[in-house]
Coordinates of C-alpha atoms in Angstrom, one line a residue:
X1 CA 0.0 0.0 0.0
X2 CA 1.4 3.4 -1.0
X3 CA 1.9 6.3 1.3
X4 CA -0.6 8.3 -0.7
X5 CA -3.2 5.5 -0.3
X6 CA -2.6 5.2 3.5
X7 CA -2.8 8.9 4.0
X8 CA -6.1 9.1 2.0
X9 CA -7.6 6.4 4.2
X10 CA -6.5 8.3 7.3
X11 CA -8.0 11.5 6.1
X12 CA -11.3 9.8 5.3
X13 CA -11.4 8.6 9.0
X14 CA -10.5 12.1 10.2
X15 CA -12.5 14.4 7.9
X16 CA -15.3 12.1 6.7
X17 CA -18.3 11.3 8.9
X18 CA -18.1 12.7 12.4
X19 CA -16.8 10.2 14.9
X20 CA -17.6 12.0 18.1
X21 CA -20.9 12.0 20.0
X22 CA -23.1 15.0 19.6
X23 CA -22.7 17.3 22.6
X24 CA -25.3 19.5 24.2
X25 CA -25.4 22.7 22.2
X26 CA -24.9 25.9 24.3
X27 CA -27.8 28.4 24.4
X28 CA -25.7 31.1 22.8
X29 CA -25.0 28.9 19.8
X30 CA -28.7 28.0 19.6
X31 CA -29.6 31.7 19.5
X32 CA -27.0 32.5 16.9
X33 CA -28.3 29.6 14.7
X34 CA -31.8 31.0 15.1
X35 CA -30.5 34.4 13.8
X36 CA -28.9 32.7 10.8
X37 CA -32.2 31.0 10.0
X38 CA -33.6 34.5 9.5
X39 CA -30.4 36.1 8.0
X40 CA -27.7 33.6 6.8
X41 CA -25.2 36.5 6.5
X42 CA -25.4 37.9 10.0
X43 CA -21.7 38.5 10.9
X44 CA -21.9 38.1 14.7
X45 CA -24.1 35.0 14.5
X46 CA -21.8 33.4 11.9
X47 CA -18.8 34.0 14.2
X48 CA -20.5 32.3 17.2
X49 CA -21.6 29.3 15.2
X50 CA -18.3 29.1 13.3
X51 CA -16.3 29.0 16.5
X52 CA -18.5 26.4 18.0
X53 CA -18.3 24.1 15.0
X54 CA -14.5 24.5 14.9
X55 CA -14.3 23.4 18.5
X56 CA -16.4 20.4 17.7
X57 CA -14.0 19.2 15.0
X58 CA -16.4 20.2 12.2
X59 CA -13.8 22.4 10.5
X60 CA -15.3 22.4 7.0
X61 CA -18.6 23.7 8.2
X62 CA -16.9 26.1 10.6
X63 CA -14.9 27.7 7.9
X64 CA -18.0 28.5 5.9
X65 CA -19.4 30.5 8.8
X66 CA -16.1 32.1 9.9
X67 CA -15.7 33.4 6.3
X68 CA -18.9 35.5 6.9
X69 CA -18.2 36.3 10.5
X70 CA -17.4 39.5 12.3
X71 CA -13.8 38.6 13.3
X72 CA -11.6 40.2 10.6
X73 CA -8.6 37.8 11.2
X74 CA -10.7 34.6 11.2
X75 CA -12.8 35.9 8.3
X76 CA -9.7 36.6 6.1
X77 CA -8.1 33.2 6.6
X78 CA -11.4 31.3 6.3
X79 CA -12.1 33.0 3.0
X80 CA -8.6 31.9 1.7
X81 CA -9.3 28.4 3.1
X82 CA -12.5 28.2 1.0
X83 CA -10.6 29.2 -2.1
X84 CA -8.3 26.2 -1.6
X85 CA -5.1 27.9 -2.7
X86 CA -2.1 26.1 -4.3
X87 CA 0.2 27.2 -1.5
X88 CA -1.3 25.1 1.3
X89 CA 1.7 25.6 3.6
X90 CA 1.3 29.3 3.5
X91 CA -2.4 29.0 4.3
X92 CA -1.5 26.7 7.3
X93 CA 0.9 29.5 8.5
X94 CA -2.0 32.0 8.4
X95 CA -4.1 29.7 10.5
X96 CA -1.2 29.5 13.0
X97 CA -1.1 33.3 13.2
X98 CA -4.9 33.3 13.8
X99 CA -4.4 30.8 16.6
X100 CA -2.0 33.1 18.4
X101 CA -4.8 35.7 18.6
X102 CA -7.6 33.3 19.6
X103 CA -6.2 31.5 22.7
X104 CA -9.5 29.9 23.6
X105 CA -9.6 28.1 20.2
X106 CA -5.9 27.5 19.8
X107 CA -6.1 23.7 19.7
X108 CA -9.0 23.7 17.2
X109 CA -7.3 26.3 14.9
X110 CA -4.0 24.5 15.1
X111 CA -5.8 21.3 14.0
X112 CA -7.0 23.2 10.9
X113 CA -3.4 24.4 10.3
X114 CA -2.2 20.8 10.6
X115 CA -4.8 19.7 8.1
X116 CA -3.4 22.1 5.5
X117 CA 0.2 21.3 6.4
X118 CA -0.6 17.6 6.0
X119 CA -2.2 18.3 2.6
X120 CA 1.0 20.1 1.6
X121 CA 3.0 17.1 2.9
X122 CA 1.1 14.7 0.7
X123 CA 2.2 16.5 -2.5
X124 CA 5.7 17.5 -1.3
X125 CA 8.9 16.2 -2.8
X126 CA 11.7 15.3 -0.4
X127 CA 13.3 18.8 -0.5
X128 CA 10.0 20.3 0.4
X129 CA 9.4 17.8 3.2
X130 CA 12.8 18.7 4.7
X131 CA 11.4 22.3 5.0
X132 CA 8.1 21.2 6.3
X133 CA 9.4 18.8 9.0
X134 CA 10.5 21.5 11.5
X135 CA 7.3 23.5 11.0
X136 CA 5.2 20.4 11.7
X137 CA 7.4 19.4 14.7
X138 CA 6.9 22.9 16.2
X139 CA 3.2 22.7 15.6
X140 CA 2.9 19.3 17.2
X141 CA 4.9 20.1 20.3
X142 CA 3.4 20.9 23.7
X143 CA 3.6 24.5 25.1
X144 CA 6.8 25.5 26.8
X145 CA 7.4 24.6 30.5
X146 CA 6.4 21.0 30.2
X147 CA 7.5 18.3 32.6
X148 CA 10.4 15.9 32.0
X149 CA 9.4 12.6 30.4
X150 CA 8.5 9.8 32.7
X151 CA 10.9 6.9 32.9
X152 CA 10.3 3.8 30.9
X153 CA 8.0 1.4 32.7
X154 CA 6.4 3.9 35.1
X155 CA 2.8 3.0 35.5
X156 CA 0.4 5.8 34.3
X157 CA -3.3 6.0 35.3
X158 CA -5.4 4.4 32.5
X159 CA -2.5 2.8 30.7
X160 CA -0.8 -0.6 31.1
X161 CA 2.8 -0.9 29.8
X162 CA 6.2 -1.8 31.0
X163 CA 9.8 -1.4 29.9
X164 CA 9.5 -4.4 27.6
X165 CA 7.0 -2.5 25.4
X166 CA 9.6 0.1 24.5
X167 CA 7.0 2.8 25.3
X168 CA 6.8 5.6 27.8
X169 CA 5.2 9.0 28.4
X170 CA 7.0 11.8 26.6
X171 CA 6.7 15.5 26.1
X172 CA 8.4 15.8 22.7
X173 CA 5.0 16.0 21.0
X174 CA 1.4 16.3 22.4
X175 CA -1.9 16.8 20.7
X176 CA -3.3 18.4 23.8
X177 CA -1.8 19.1 27.2
X178 CA 1.9 18.3 27.8
X179 CA 2.3 14.5 27.3
X180 CA 1.7 11.7 24.9
X181 CA 2.9 8.0 24.7
X182 CA 6.0 7.5 22.6
X183 CA 6.6 4.1 21.1
X184 CA 10.1 3.5 20.0
X185 CA 11.3 1.2 17.1
X186 CA 11.9 -2.5 17.7
X187 CA 15.0 -3.2 19.7
X188 CA 17.0 -5.8 21.5
X189 CA 14.4 -6.4 24.2
X190 CA 11.5 -7.1 21.7
X191 CA 12.3 -7.8 18.1
X192 CA 8.9 -8.5 16.5
X193 CA 7.1 -5.2 17.3
X194 CA 6.9 -2.4 19.8
X195 CA 3.6 -1.4 21.5
X196 CA 1.6 0.4 24.1
X197 CA -1.7 -0.6 25.6
X198 CA -4.4 1.1 27.6
X199 CA -5.6 -0.6 30.7
X200 CA -8.5 -3.2 30.5
X201 CA -11.5 -1.0 30.7
X202 CA -15.2 -1.9 31.5
X203 CA -17.7 -1.7 28.7
X204 CA -21.3 -2.8 28.1
X205 CA -22.5 -5.5 25.7
X206 CA -24.6 -4.8 22.7
X207 CA -23.8 -1.1 22.7
X208 CA -22.2 1.2 20.1
X209 CA -18.9 2.8 21.0
X210 CA -16.8 5.4 19.2
X211 CA -13.1 4.6 19.5
X212 CA -10.6 7.3 18.5
X213 CA -7.0 8.4 19.1
X214 CA -4.7 11.1 17.8
X215 CA -1.5 9.7 16.4
X216 CA 1.8 11.1 15.1
X217 CA 4.5 9.2 13.3
X218 CA 8.0 10.6 12.6
X219 CA 10.4 8.9 10.1
X220 CA 8.7 5.5 10.6
X221 CA 9.3 3.1 7.7
X222 CA 6.1 1.0 7.9
X223 CA 2.4 1.6 8.8
X224 CA 1.5 1.2 12.5
X225 CA -1.9 0.1 13.8
X226 CA -4.5 0.6 16.5
X227 CA -6.3 -2.5 17.6
X228 CA -9.6 -2.4 19.6
X229 CA -10.0 -5.7 21.4
X230 CA -13.2 -6.6 23.2
X231 CA -13.1 -9.4 25.9
X232 CA -15.6 -11.4 27.8
X233 CA -15.8 -11.7 31.6
X234 CA -14.4 -15.2 32.1
X235 CA -11.5 -16.1 34.4
X236 CA -9.2 -16.3 31.4
X237 CA -10.7 -13.5 29.2
X238 CA -11.4 -14.5 25.6
X239 CA -11.3 -11.9 22.8
X240 CA -14.8 -11.6 21.3
X241 CA -14.0 -8.9 18.7
X242 CA -11.0 -7.2 17.3
X243 CA -11.1 -4.1 15.1
X244 CA -7.9 -2.7 13.5
X245 CA -7.3 0.9 12.4
X246 CA -4.2 1.9 10.4
X247 CA -1.6 4.5 11.5
X248 CA 0.1 5.8 8.3
X249 CA 3.9 5.8 8.2
X250 CA 6.0 8.9 8.5
X251 CA 3.2 11.4 8.9
X252 CA 4.7 14.0 11.2
X253 CA 1.5 15.8 12.2
X254 CA -1.3 14.9 14.6
X255 CA -4.2 13.1 12.9
X256 CA -7.3 11.4 14.3
X257 CA -8.0 7.7 13.6
X258 CA -10.8 5.5 14.7
X259 CA -14.4 4.5 14.1
X260 CA -17.6 3.0 15.5
X261 CA -17.8 -0.6 17.0
X262 CA -20.8 -2.4 18.3
X263 CA -19.9 -4.6 21.2
X264 CA -21.1 -8.3 21.0
X265 CA -23.1 -10.2 23.5
X266 CA -20.9 -11.0 26.5
X267 CA -18.6 -8.0 26.1
X268 CA -17.2 -7.0 29.5
X269 CA -13.8 -5.3 29.0
X270 CA -11.9 -3.5 26.2
X271 CA -8.3 -2.9 25.6
X272 CA -6.7 -0.6 22.9
X273 CA -3.4 -1.8 21.5
X274 CA -1.1 0.5 19.6
X275 CA 1.7 -1.3 17.6
X276 CA 4.5 -0.6 15.2
X277 CA 7.1 -2.8 13.5
X278 CA 9.1 0.2 12.3
X279 CA 12.9 0.0 12.4
X280 CA 13.4 3.8 12.4
X281 CA 11.8 6.9 13.9
X282 CA 9.0 6.6 16.5
X283 CA 5.3 6.9 16.9
X284 CA 3.3 9.0 19.4
X285 CA -0.3 8.5 20.7
X286 CA -2.5 11.0 22.6
X287 CA -6.1 11.8 23.5
X288 CA -7.5 8.3 23.3
X289 CA -11.3 8.1 23.7
X290 CA -13.9 5.4 24.0
X291 CA -17.3 7.2 23.8
X292 CA -20.8 5.8 24.3
X293 CA -23.9 8.0 25.0
X294 CA -21.6 11.0 25.6
X295 CA -19.6 9.2 28.3
X296 CA -15.9 8.3 27.9
X297 CA -14.8 4.9 29.2
X298 CA -11.2 5.8 28.8
X299 CA -9.6 7.4 31.8
X300 CA -6.7 9.6 31.3
X301 CA -6.7 9.3 27.5
X302 CA -4.5 12.4 27.4
X303 CA -2.0 11.1 29.9
X304 CA -2.1 14.3 32.0
X305 CA -3.2 12.6 35.3
X306 CA -0.7 11.1 37.7
X307 CA 0.6 7.6 38.2
X308 CA -1.4 4.8 39.7

């Protein structure tokens, strides 16, 4: 499978049908939407709705509203976004500038910038990629003042791994907050693959769950994967269902992967397994979520809470 194909599949997962559960809509947004029903060009209402949609990871819809909104900076960059310019890296840079002036929406705006940087990456030659890598690395890093990385094998709330997995919490890159899980290449300890697992988490049978994670791969030479494994409640748990999601190789920007799974009869626990057989680079995982009816079964998906 080519890199272009794997990237296309990843973007379908990220920017296709919404993967997250619909949240309760704030009253201010409802009022703004009511105004738009009467006047679709109302600048203030478009800004309110646009910001809300951006924060809900519905960037394409958000951009259409922000392009008609009352914030001059967001309006300008959104209008360029809709025009789909050839210089996608430059557009990403403008979104970054907008993020600096909209602290409350920084993460959501940075995600849009990452989208355009990743589009540029897909079309870039090696020389262009060499210029894009440091920009993407800076974009994917946590804010200054982060903690030192935890030692290999330290037990983190909501996760289950040890030194043999060649994985540990790290602050080189983070989709949100200050930490992520870093998975190193195969080594002397484990030669077949390197991995990180969540803890075994309780779930309910015959229910739909939305599984997702944000992933980042830097100079990896093969695709990685995320496996969702559902177990029964017996003394020696048996895997009832396993669903795999691909993590594209060498994509140095945060992207969301995942999908919906309906748990079978007898489902009792679930584990999410992240794996790579790369011999170079590394893979990072952050903001893991297991949603059902608006509730998240994953505890500490962002790795910001303390040790067990």
